[in-house]
CSV table of C-alpha atoms in Angstrom, one decimal:
chain,number,residue,atom,x,y,z
A,26,MET,CA,151.2,88.2,31.6
A,27,LEU,CA,151.5,91.0,34.0
A,28,ILE,CA,154.3,91.9,36.4
A,29,ALA,CA,153.9,95.0,38.5
A,30,SER,CA,155.2,97.2,41.1
A,31,THR,CA,153.4,97.1,44.4
A,32,ASP,CA,153.7,100.7,45.2
A,33,PRO,CA,150.4,102.5,44.2
A,34,LEU,CA,151.7,105.9,45.3
A,35,ALA,CA,154.7,105.8,42.9
A,36,PHE,CA,154.7,109.1,41.1
A,37,ASN,CA,155.6,109.0,37.4
A,38,LEU,CA,156.2,112.3,35.6
A,39,LEU,CA,155.3,111.1,32.1
A,40,PRO,CA,151.7,110.1,32.9
A,41,PHE,CA,151.4,113.3,35.0
A,42,ILE,CA,152.3,115.5,32.0
A,43,THR,CA,150.3,113.3,29.6
A,44,THR,CA,147.2,113.8,31.8
A,45,ILE,CA,147.6,117.5,31.6
A,46,VAL,CA,148.2,117.6,27.9
A,47,VAL,CA,145.5,115.1,27.0
A,48,PHE,CA,143.0,116.8,29.2
A,49,ALA,CA,143.9,120.2,27.9
A,50,VAL,CA,143.5,119.0,24.3
A,51,VAL,CA,140.2,117.3,24.9
A,52,ALA,CA,138.8,120.2,27.0
A,53,ILE,CA,139.7,122.7,24.3
A,54,ALA,CA,138.2,120.4,21.6
A,55,LEU,CA,135.0,119.8,23.6
A,56,GLY,CA,134.9,123.5,24.5
A,57,MET,CA,135.2,124.5,20.9
A,58,PHE,CA,133.1,122.0,19.0
A,59,VAL,CA,130.8,120.1,21.4
A,60,TRP,CA,129.6,122.0,24.4
A,61,PRO,CA,128.6,125.1,22.5
A,62,LYS,CA,126.4,122.9,20.2
A,63,ILE,CA,124.8,121.1,23.1
A,64,LEU,CA,124.3,124.3,25.2
A,65,LYS,CA,122.9,126.1,22.2
A,66,GLY,CA,120.5,123.2,21.5
A,67,LEU,CA,119.3,123.3,25.1
A,68,ASP,CA,118.9,127.1,25.0
A,69,ASP,CA,117.1,126.9,21.7
A,70,ARG,CA,114.7,124.3,23.1
A,71,ASN,CA,114.1,126.4,26.2
A,72,ALA,CA,113.4,129.4,24.1
A,73,LYS,CA,111.1,127.4,21.9
A,74,ILE,CA,109.2,126.0,24.9
A,75,LEU,CA,108.9,129.5,26.4
A,76,HIS,CA,107.7,130.9,23.1
A,77,GLU,CA,105.2,128.1,22.7
A,78,ILE,CA,103.9,128.6,26.2
A,79,GLU,CA,103.5,132.3,25.7
A,80,SER,CA,101.8,131.7,22.3
A,81,ALA,CA,99.5,129.2,23.9
A,82,GLU,CA,98.6,131.7,26.7
A,83,ALA,CA,98.0,134.5,24.2
A,84,ALA,CA,95.8,132.1,22.1
A,85,ARG,CA,93.9,131.1,25.2
A,86,ALA,CA,93.4,134.7,26.1
A,87,ALA,CA,92.2,135.5,22.6
A,88,ALA,CA,89.9,132.5,22.6
A,89,ALA,CA,88.4,133.6,26.0
A,90,SER,CA,87.8,137.1,24.6
A,91,LYS,CA,86.2,135.6,21.4
A,92,GLN,CA,84.1,133.3,23.6
A,93,LYS,CA,82.9,136.2,25.7
A,94,GLU,CA,82.1,138.2,22.5
A,95,PHE,CA,80.3,135.2,21.1
A,96,GLU,CA,78.3,134.7,24.3
A,97,GLN,CA,77.3,138.3,24.2
A,98,LYS,CA,76.2,138.1,20.6
A,99,LEU,CA,74.3,134.9,21.3
A,100,ALA,CA,72.5,136.5,24.2
A,101,GLU,CA,71.5,139.4,21.9
A,102,ALA,CA,70.4,137.0,19.2
A,103,LEU,CA,68.3,135.1,21.7
A,104,GLU,CA,66.7,138.4,22.9
A,105,GLN,CA,66.0,139.4,19.3
A,106,SER,CA,64.5,136.0,18.4
A,107,ALA,CA,62.3,136.1,21.5
A,108,GLN,CA,61.2,139.6,20.5
A,109,MET,CA,60.4,138.4,17.0
A,110,ILE,CA,58.5,135.5,18.3
A,111,ARG,CA,56.4,137.7,20.5
A,112,GLU,CA,55.7,140.1,17.6
A,113,ALA,CA,54.8,137.2,15.3
A,114,LYS,CA,52.5,135.8,17.9
A,115,SER,CA,50.8,139.1,18.3
A,116,GLU,CA,50.5,139.5,14.6
A,117,ALA,CA,49.1,136.0,14.2
A,118,VAL,CA,46.5,136.7,16.9
A,119,ARG,CA,45.6,140.0,15.2
A,120,MET,CA,45.3,138.4,11.8
A,121,GLY,CA,43.3,135.5,13.2
A,122,ASP,CA,40.8,137.9,14.8
A,123,GLU,CA,40.6,139.8,11.5
A,124,ILE,CA,40.1,136.6,9.5
A,125,ARG,CA,37.5,135.3,11.9
A,126,ALA,CA,35.6,138.6,11.9
A,127,LYS,CA,35.7,138.8,8.1
A,128,SER,CA,34.6,135.2,7.9
A,129,GLU,CA,31.7,135.8,10.2
A,130,ALA,CA,30.6,138.9,8.2
A,131,ASP,CA,30.9,137.0,5.0
A,132,LEU,CA,28.9,134.1,6.4
A,133,ALA,CA,26.2,136.4,7.5
A,134,GLU,CA,26.1,138.1,4.2
A,135,ARG,CA,25.8,134.8,2.4
A,136,ALA,CA,23.1,133.6,4.8
A,137,ARG,CA,21.2,136.8,4.1
A,138,ARG,CA,21.5,136.4,0.3
A,139,ALA,CA,20.5,132.7,0.6
A,140,GLY,CA,17.4,133.7,2.5
A,141,GLU,CA,16.5,136.3,-0.1
A,142,GLU,CA,17.0,133.8,-2.9
A,143,ILE,CA,15.0,131.2,-1.1
A,144,GLU,CA,12.2,133.7,-0.6
A,145,ASN,CA,12.3,134.8,-4.2
A,146,ALA,CA,12.3,131.2,-5.4
A,147,ARG,CA,9.4,130.4,-3.1
A,148,ARG,CA,7.4,133.3,-4.5
A,149,THR,CA,8.2,132.4,-8.0
A,150,ALA,CA,7.2,128.8,-7.4
A,151,ILE,CA,3.9,129.8,-5.8
A,152,ALA,CA,3.2,132.1,-8.7
A,153,GLU,CA,3.9,129.5,-11.2
A,154,LEU,CA,1.9,127.0,-9.3
A,155,GLU,CA,-1.1,129.3,-9.1
A,156,SER,CA,-0.9,130.1,-12.8
A,157,HIS,CA,-0.7,126.4,-13.6
A,158,ALA,CA,-3.5,125.6,-11.3
A,159,ALA,CA,-5.8,128.3,-12.8
A,160,THR,CA,-5.1,127.1,-16.3
A,161,LEU,CA,-5.9,123.6,-15.3
A,162,ALA,CA,-9.1,124.7,-13.5
A,163,VAL,CA,-10.3,126.6,-16.5
A,164,SER,CA,-9.6,123.7,-18.8
A,165,ILE,CA,-11.5,121.4,-16.4
A,166,ALA,CA,-14.4,123.9,-16.2
A,167,GLY,CA,-14.6,124.2,-20.0
A,168,ARG,CA,-14.8,120.5,-20.4
A,169,ILE,CA,-17.5,120.4,-17.8
A,170,LEU,CA,-19.5,123.1,-19.5
A,171,LYS,CA,-19.0,121.6,-22.9
A,172,ARG,CA,-18.8,124.9,-24.5
A,173,GLU,CA,-16.3,126.8,-26.3
A,174,ILE,CA,-14.5,129.3,-24.2
A,175,ASN,CA,-12.8,131.9,-26.2
A,176,PRO,CA,-9.5,133.4,-25.3
A,177,GLY,CA,-11.0,136.4,-23.8
A,178,ASP,CA,-13.2,134.4,-21.5
A,179,GLN,CA,-10.3,132.2,-20.6
A,180,LYS,CA,-8.1,135.1,-19.7
A,181,ARG,CA,-10.8,136.6,-17.6
A,182,MET,CA,-11.5,133.4,-15.7
A,183,VAL,CA,-7.8,132.9,-15.1
A,184,GLU,CA,-7.5,136.3,-13.7
A,185,GLU,CA,-10.5,135.8,-11.5
A,186,SER,CA,-9.2,132.5,-10.2
A,187,LEU,CA,-5.8,133.9,-9.5
A,188,ALA,CA,-7.3,136.7,-7.7
A,189,GLY,CA,-9.4,134.3,-5.7
A,190,MET,CA,-6.3,132.2,-4.9
A,191,SER,CA,-4.4,135.2,-4.0
A,192,ASP,CA,-7.1,136.1,-1.5
A,193,LYS,CA,-7.0,132.6,-0.1
A,194,SER,CA,-3.3,132.7,0.2
A,195,ALA,CA,-3.4,136.0,1.9
A,196,LYS,CA,-6.0,134.7,4.3
A,197,ARG,CA,-3.8,131.6,5.0
A,198,ASN,CA,-0.7,133.7,5.7
B,16,MET,CA,142.4,95.6,36.9
B,17,SER,CA,143.1,92.0,36.0
B,18,LEU,CA,140.3,89.8,37.2
B,19,PHE,CA,141.5,86.8,35.2
B,20,LEU,CA,144.9,87.0,36.9
B,21,ALA,CA,143.5,87.5,40.3
B,22,ASN,CA,145.1,84.3,41.5
B,23,GLU,CA,148.3,86.1,41.9
B,24,SER,CA,149.3,87.0,45.4
B,25,ASP,CA,149.2,90.8,45.5
B,26,PRO,CA,145.9,92.5,44.6
B,27,ILE,CA,147.6,95.9,44.5
B,28,ALA,CA,149.8,94.6,41.7
B,29,HIS,CA,146.7,94.4,39.4
B,30,ILE,CA,145.9,98.1,40.0
B,31,VAL,CA,149.1,100.0,39.8
B,32,ASP,CA,150.2,101.6,36.5
B,33,LYS,CA,152.6,99.6,34.3
B,34,GLY,CA,154.8,100.1,31.3
B,35,VAL,CA,153.6,98.9,27.9
B,36,LEU,CA,155.8,96.3,26.3
B,37,GLY,CA,159.0,98.2,26.9
B,38,PHE,CA,157.9,101.2,24.7
B,39,LYS,CA,159.7,104.4,25.7
B,40,LEU,CA,159.1,108.1,25.3
B,41,PHE,CA,161.8,110.6,26.2
B,42,ASP,CA,163.7,107.7,27.7
B,43,GLN,CA,160.7,107.1,30.0
B,44,PRO,CA,158.5,104.0,29.8
B,45,VAL,CA,155.2,104.5,28.1
B,46,MET,CA,152.7,103.7,30.8
B,47,LEU,CA,149.3,102.0,30.3
B,48,SER,CA,147.5,104.9,31.8
B,49,MET,CA,148.9,107.2,29.1
B,50,ILE,CA,147.4,105.2,26.3
B,51,THR,CA,144.2,104.8,28.2
B,52,LEU,CA,144.0,108.6,28.7
B,53,ALA,CA,144.4,109.2,25.0
B,54,VAL,CA,141.9,106.6,24.0
B,55,CYS,CA,139.4,107.8,26.5
B,56,ALA,CA,139.8,111.3,25.3
B,57,ILE,CA,139.3,110.3,21.7
B,58,VAL,CA,136.3,108.1,22.5
B,59,LEU,CA,134.8,110.8,24.8
B,60,TYR,CA,135.2,113.4,22.1
B,61,LEU,CA,133.5,111.1,19.5
B,62,LEU,CA,130.7,110.2,21.8
B,63,MET,CA,130.0,113.7,22.9
B,64,SER,CA,130.2,114.9,19.3
B,65,LYS,CA,127.5,112.4,18.4
B,66,ALA,CA,125.4,113.5,21.4
B,67,ALA,CA,125.9,117.1,20.4
B,68,LYS,CA,124.8,116.4,16.9
B,69,SER,CA,121.6,114.9,18.2
B,70,ILE,CA,120.9,117.5,20.9
B,71,ALA,CA,121.7,120.5,18.6
B,72,THR,CA,118.7,122.1,16.9
B,73,GLY,CA,118.2,120.5,13.5
B,74,PRO,CA,117.3,122.2,10.2
B,75,ALA,CA,114.0,124.0,9.8
B,76,SER,CA,112.9,121.3,7.3
B,77,MET,CA,112.5,118.9,10.3
B,78,GLY,CA,109.7,121.1,11.8
B,79,ASN,CA,109.2,120.9,15.5
B,80,ARG,CA,111.1,117.6,15.6
B,81,ARG,CA,114.3,119.5,15.2
B,82,PHE,CA,114.2,120.5,18.9
B,83,ILE,CA,113.9,116.8,20.1
B,84,PRO,CA,117.2,114.9,20.8
B,85,ILE,CA,117.5,111.6,19.2
B,86,GLY,CA,118.7,108.5,21.1
B,87,ALA,CA,118.9,107.4,24.7
B,88,PHE,CA,122.6,108.3,25.1
B,89,SER,CA,122.0,111.9,23.9
B,90,ALA,CA,119.0,112.2,26.3
B,91,LEU,CA,121.2,110.9,29.2
B,92,VAL,CA,124.0,113.4,28.3
B,93,GLU,CA,121.4,116.2,28.2
B,94,VAL,CA,119.9,115.3,31.5
B,95,VAL,CA,123.3,115.2,33.2
B,96,ILE,CA,124.4,118.5,31.7
B,97,VAL,CA,121.1,120.2,32.6
B,98,TYR,CA,121.2,118.9,36.1
B,99,LEU,CA,124.8,119.9,36.7
B,100,ARG,CA,124.4,123.3,35.2
B,101,ASN,CA,121.0,124.3,36.7
B,102,GLU,CA,120.9,122.4,40.0
B,103,MET,CA,124.6,122.3,41.0
B,104,LEU,CA,126.8,124.9,39.3
B,105,ILE,CA,124.5,127.9,39.0
B,106,PRO,CA,123.5,127.8,42.7
B,107,VAL,CA,127.1,127.6,43.7
B,108,MET,CA,128.9,129.8,41.2
B,109,GLY,CA,126.1,132.1,39.9
B,110,GLU,CA,125.1,132.6,36.3
B,111,ARG,CA,128.2,134.6,35.3
B,112,LEU,CA,130.9,132.2,36.6
B,113,THR,CA,128.9,129.2,35.4
B,114,LYS,CA,128.8,130.5,31.9
B,115,ARG,CA,132.5,131.2,32.0
B,116,TYR,CA,133.7,127.8,33.4
B,117,LEU,CA,130.9,125.5,32.3
B,118,SER,CA,132.9,124.0,29.4
B,119,PHE,CA,135.9,123.3,31.6
B,120,LEU,CA,133.8,121.8,34.4
B,121,LEU,CA,131.8,119.6,32.0
B,122,SER,CA,135.0,118.4,30.3
B,123,LEU,CA,136.5,117.6,33.7
B,124,PHE,CA,133.4,115.7,34.9
B,125,PHE,CA,133.0,113.6,31.7
B,126,PHE,CA,136.7,113.0,31.3
B,127,ILE,CA,137.1,111.6,34.9
B,128,LEU,CA,133.8,109.7,34.5
B,129,ALA,CA,135.1,108.1,31.3
B,130,LEU,CA,138.4,107.1,32.9
B,131,ASN,CA,136.5,105.7,36.0
B,132,ILE,CA,134.1,103.7,33.9
B,133,VAL,CA,136.8,102.3,31.6
B,134,GLY,CA,138.7,101.2,34.7
B,135,LEU,CA,135.7,99.0,35.7
B,136,ILE,CA,135.9,97.1,32.4
B,137,PRO,CA,138.6,94.4,32.4
B,138,PHE,CA,140.2,95.3,29.1
B,139,ILE,CA,143.6,94.1,30.2
B,140,ASP,CA,142.2,90.6,30.9
B,141,ILE,CA,140.3,90.6,27.6
B,142,GLN,CA,143.6,91.4,25.8
B,143,ASP,CA,145.4,88.7,27.7
B,144,ALA,CA,142.7,86.2,26.9
B,145,VAL,CA,142.9,87.1,23.2
B,146,TYR,CA,146.7,86.8,23.2
B,147,GLY,CA,146.3,83.4,24.9
B,148,LEU,CA,143.9,82.2,22.2
B,149,MET,CA,146.2,83.5,19.5
B,150,GLY,CA,149.1,81.8,21.1
B,151,LYS,CA,151.1,85.0,21.4
B,152,HIS,CA,153.7,85.3,24.1
B,153,PHE,CA,155.4,88.6,25.0
B,154,ASP,CA,158.7,88.7,26.8
B,155,ILE,CA,157.8,91.4,29.4
B,156,LYS,CA,160.0,92.7,32.2
B,157,GLU,CA,159.1,93.8,35.6
B,158,HIS,CA,156.6,96.7,35.9
B,159,GLU,CA,155.3,96.0,32.4
B,160,THR,CA,152.2,94.6,30.8
B,161,SER,CA,151.4,93.1,27.4
B,162,ALA,CA,148.1,95.0,27.3
B,163,ILE,CA,148.0,98.2,25.2
B,164,PHE,CA,144.9,99.7,26.7
B,165,GLY,CA,142.8,99.5,29.8
B,166,GLY,CA,143.2,99.6,33.5
B,167,ALA,CA,142.0,102.2,36.0
B,168,ALA,CA,143.9,105.3,35.0
B,169,THR,CA,142.4,107.3,37.9
B,170,ALA,CA,143.9,104.7,40.3
B,171,SER,CA,147.2,106.4,39.5
B,172,ILE,CA,148.3,109.3,41.6
B,173,SER,CA,150.2,110.7,38.6
B,174,VAL,CA,146.9,110.9,36.6
B,175,THR,CA,144.8,112.4,39.4
B,176,GLY,CA,147.7,114.7,40.3
B,177,GLY,CA,147.7,116.0,36.7
B,178,LEU,CA,144.0,116.6,36.8
B,179,ALA,CA,144.4,118.4,40.2
B,180,LEU,CA,147.1,120.6,38.8
B,181,VAL,CA,144.8,121.6,36.0
B,182,ALA,CA,142.1,122.4,38.6
B,183,PHE,CA,144.7,124.4,40.7
B,184,VAL,CA,145.7,126.5,37.7
B,185,VAL,CA,142.1,127.3,36.8
B,186,ILE,CA,141.3,128.2,40.4
B,187,GLN,CA,144.3,130.5,40.7
B,188,PHE,CA,143.6,132.0,37.2
B,189,GLN,CA,140.1,132.8,38.4
B,190,GLY,CA,141.6,134.4,41.6
B,191,PHE,CA,144.0,136.6,39.8
B,192,ARG,CA,141.5,137.5,37.1
B,193,GLU,CA,138.7,138.3,39.5
B,194,LEU,CA,140.6,139.8,42.5
B,195,GLY,CA,143.8,141.0,41.0
B,196,VAL,CA,147.2,140.5,42.7
B,197,LYS,CA,146.3,142.7,45.6
B,198,GLY,CA,143.0,141.1,46.1
B,199,TRP,CA,144.5,137.7,45.8
B,200,LEU,CA,147.0,138.5,48.5
B,201,GLU,CA,144.3,140.0,50.7
B,202,HIS,CA,142.3,136.8,50.1
B,203,LEU,CA,145.3,134.9,51.5
B,204,CYS,CA,145.5,137.2,54.5
B,205,GLY,CA,141.8,136.7,55.4
B,206,GLY,CA,140.1,139.1,53.2
B,207,HIS,CA,139.7,142.8,52.7
B,208,GLU,CA,137.9,143.5,56.0
B,209,LEU,CA,140.5,141.8,58.1
B,210,VAL,CA,143.5,143.4,56.3
B,211,HIS,CA,142.0,146.9,56.5
B,212,GLY,CA,140.5,146.3,60.0
B,213,SER,CA,141.8,147.0,63.5
B,214,ILE,CA,145.5,146.6,64.2
B,215,PHE,CA,144.7,143.8,66.7
B,216,LEU,CA,143.2,141.8,63.9
B,217,TRP,CA,146.6,141.9,62.2
B,218,LEU,CA,147.8,139.5,64.9
B,219,VAL,CA,145.9,136.7,63.3
B,220,VAL,CA,146.8,137.6,59.7
B,221,PRO,CA,150.1,135.6,59.7
B,222,ILE,CA,148.3,132.6,61.0
B,223,ILE,CA,145.6,132.9,58.4
B,224,PHE,CA,148.2,133.6,55.7
B,225,ILE,CA,150.0,130.3,56.5
B,226,VAL,CA,146.8,128.3,56.6
B,227,GLU,CA,145.5,129.9,53.4
B,228,PHE,CA,148.8,129.5,51.6
B,229,PHE,CA,149.0,125.9,52.3
B,230,GLY,CA,145.3,125.6,51.6
B,231,LEU,CA,146.1,126.7,48.0
B,232,PHE,CA,148.0,123.4,47.5
B,233,VAL,CA,146.1,121.2,50.0
B,234,LYS,CA,142.8,121.7,48.2
B,235,PRO,CA,143.9,120.3,44.8
B,236,ALA,CA,146.0,117.7,46.6
B,237,ALA,CA,142.9,116.6,48.4
B,238,LEU,CA,141.0,116.4,45.1
B,239,ALA,CA,143.8,114.2,43.7
B,240,ILE,CA,144.1,111.9,46.7
B,241,ARG,CA,140.4,111.5,47.2
B,242,LEU,CA,139.8,110.3,43.6
B,243,PHE,CA,143.0,108.1,43.6
B,244,ALA,CA,142.2,106.6,47.0
B,245,ASN,CA,138.6,105.8,46.1
B,246,MET,CA,139.5,104.1,42.9
B,247,VAL,CA,142.4,102.1,44.5
B,248,ALA,CA,140.2,101.1,47.4
B,249,GLY,CA,137.3,100.0,45.2
B,250,HIS,CA,139.4,98.1,42.7
B,251,THR,CA,141.4,96.4,45.5
B,252,LEU,CA,138.2,95.2,47.1
B,253,LEU,CA,137.0,93.9,43.8
B,254,ILE,CA,140.3,92.1,43.1
B,255,THR,CA,140.4,90.7,46.6
B,256,LEU,CA,137.0,89.2,46.3
B,257,THR,CA,137.9,87.5,43.0
B,258,MET,CA,141.0,86.1,44.6
B,259,PHE,CA,139.1,84.0,47.2
B,260,GLY,CA,138.4,81.2,44.7
B,261,ALA,CA,142.1,80.8,43.8
B,262,MET,CA,143.1,81.0,47.4
B,263,ALA,CA,140.7,78.2,48.2
B,264,ILE,CA,142.2,76.1,45.5
B,265,LYS,CA,145.7,76.8,46.7
B,266,ALA,CA,144.7,75.9,50.2
B,267,GLY,CA,143.7,72.5,48.9
B,268,LEU,CA,140.0,72.7,49.9
B,269,GLY,CA,137.4,70.3,48.5
B,270,ILE,CA,135.4,71.0,45.3
B,271,PHE,CA,132.3,72.0,47.2
B,272,ALA,CA,134.2,74.4,49.5
B,273,VAL,CA,136.0,75.9,46.5
B,274,GLY,CA,132.7,76.2,44.6
B,275,GLY,CA,130.9,77.7,47.5
B,276,ILE,CA,133.6,80.3,48.2
B,277,THR,CA,133.9,81.1,44.5
B,278,ALA,CA,130.1,81.6,44.3
B,279,VAL,CA,129.8,83.8,47.3
B,280,SER,CA,132.9,85.9,46.4
B,281,GLY,CA,131.5,86.1,42.8
B,282,VAL,CA,128.2,87.4,43.9
B,283,GLY,CA,130.0,89.9,46.2
B,284,ALA,CA,132.2,91.0,43.4
B,285,ILE,CA,129.1,91.6,41.2
B,286,LEU,CA,127.5,93.7,43.9
B,287,ILE,CA,130.7,95.6,44.5
B,288,THR,CA,130.9,96.3,40.8
B,289,PHE,CA,127.5,98.0,40.9
B,290,LEU,CA,128.7,100.0,43.9
B,291,GLU,CA,131.9,100.9,41.9
B,292,VAL,CA,129.8,102.2,39.0
B,293,PHE,CA,128.1,104.5,41.5
B,294,VAL,CA,131.4,105.5,43.0
B,295,ALA,CA,132.8,106.2,39.5
B,296,VAL,CA,130.0,108.7,38.9
B,297,LEU,CA,130.1,110.1,42.4
B,298,GLN,CA,133.9,110.7,42.4
B,299,ALA,CA,133.8,112.4,39.0
B,300,PHE,CA,131.0,114.6,40.3
B,301,ILE,CA,132.8,115.4,43.6
B,302,PHE,CA,136.1,116.4,41.7
B,303,MET,CA,134.2,118.7,39.4
B,304,PHE,CA,131.9,120.1,42.0
B,305,LEU,CA,134.7,120.9,44.5
B,306,THR,CA,136.6,122.6,41.7
B,307,ALA,CA,133.6,124.7,41.0
B,308,VAL,CA,133.3,125.6,44.7
B,309,PHE,CA,137.0,126.6,44.8
B,310,ILE,CA,136.6,128.7,41.7
B,311,SER,CA,133.5,130.4,43.2
B,312,LEU,CA,135.5,131.2,46.3
B,313,MET,CA,137.9,133.2,44.2
B,314,SER,CA,135.3,135.8,43.1
B,315,HIS,CA,134.1,139.2,44.1
B,316,GLU,CA,130.7,137.8,44.9
B,317,GLU,CA,132.3,135.4,47.4
B,318,GLU,CA,134.4,138.2,48.9
B,319,GLU,CA,131.5,140.6,49.2
B,320,GLY,CA,128.7,138.1,49.8
B,321,HIS,CA,130.2,135.7,52.3
B,322,GLY,CA,133.5,137.2,53.5
B,323,GLU,CA,134.4,133.8,55.1
B,324,HIS,CA,136.6,131.8,52.9
B,325,GLY,CA,139.4,130.6,55.1
B,326,ASP,CA,137.8,127.2,55.6
B,327,ALA,CA,137.1,126.9,51.9
B,328,ASP,CA,137.4,123.2,51.7
B,329,GLU,CA,134.8,120.6,50.9
B,330,SER,CA,133.1,121.0,54.2
B,331,ALA,CA,132.2,124.6,53.5
B,332,PRO,CA,130.8,125.1,50.0
B,333,ALA,CA,129.9,128.5,48.8
B,334,SER,CA,126.2,128.0,48.8
B,335,GLY,CA,124.1,127.4,51.9
B,336,HIS,CA,121.8,124.9,50.4
B,337,LEU,CA,124.7,122.8,49.3
B,338,SER,CA,126.0,122.3,52.8
B,339,GLN,CA,125.4,118.6,52.7
B,340,GLN,CA,128.6,117.6,50.9
B,341,PRO,CA,128.7,114.1,49.5
B,342,ALA,CA,131.5,112.1,51.0
B,343,HIS,CA,132.9,108.8,50.0
């Protein structure tokens, strides 16, 4: 239930003083214990954000410097590797030429030796063939003549046959 | 405000301050606004302490999370404080004066805001409803209420007058501290240049002195009346809207007419309530901001920087970019 005065402008001293006292108390309490905490929190956060931004900018500058240094080193490394590749290629060409020349010389030497061996083998074979043929001829001649041929005769006849074959061979060549 | 009792004849009767159950202090009735003031102060302190705990930097063990406020209320308080300090007070008062008076101005703003917001919540009606449900009946006299808390304290000229007196004391304290007695008197006479100027200028000094002297009291009185008038007007409008249904019943209208009128006036009351929330914030801001402007006018920077202070009312704030004064 509510019964009231209808004068809104009625001034009352007690609420007036109460307002001043209550506001003074709450303002002092807030000013001592609340606003400083809040304002310090805000200032701390501002300082933190500023510090983080400055740190980030410093880190970015350092990273840019490092990147520049890295790019420079990379360029040097690329130049060095290109130089090494060029040198390796040159060395490979030189070694290839050397190996090829050496191989060709070795091949020629081997061919020469093979020719000589073939020639020697051919001569040996011809000599053996002639000796065998003379022996065979003397043996056939002895059978035809039905007489004994002593070793001296045989040796002489062989030598004569060989001489004759040698003459024929010489004439054929 | 007593929405549930809006069927009574006089809407103003629901707004004006009342005694509480015949309690007395120094042979004077204890008014409802006094208890509301005290409760609001305590609640405000507790809420702000909680917000401060959340906003304050935590222990190092929390890592970077110690810098982050916890909770929506704390974030809201922080946003309001940062906005008032950085966007409103520093441009008007400068860094030095803002640092000196920030605690006072924030307390003023949040205290008035708390009183305005509490005034929008029908605590008196809630208590009456509870008493009704409990079957309690109080034998109350004229100009009394059975409620022990609630009502729009800032709709009392006694309350807004008290707040204006506090503002007046702080403004004059700043004047004496910053300008000294001689400078303060020169300020009343139009400033240093006028007082030490040509002899012909002295002809206007008495006029300026009279205007400035009355201005000393008119400025805080304007603060008090503006806040009081806005709260009374808003609550009267709200009460009047809620009375339409009861008036329709008393007039003997049909059920559809009563229902229609009640629905329309109810929707209107809801919309006006939203407007009143805005007004509650706006009026708290205006009271605080104009106090800041008046404080800044009582400084050397103002004397040297602007020179013009004779029209130091709400239409001429100290800072140029704040020339568009909110008015309600």
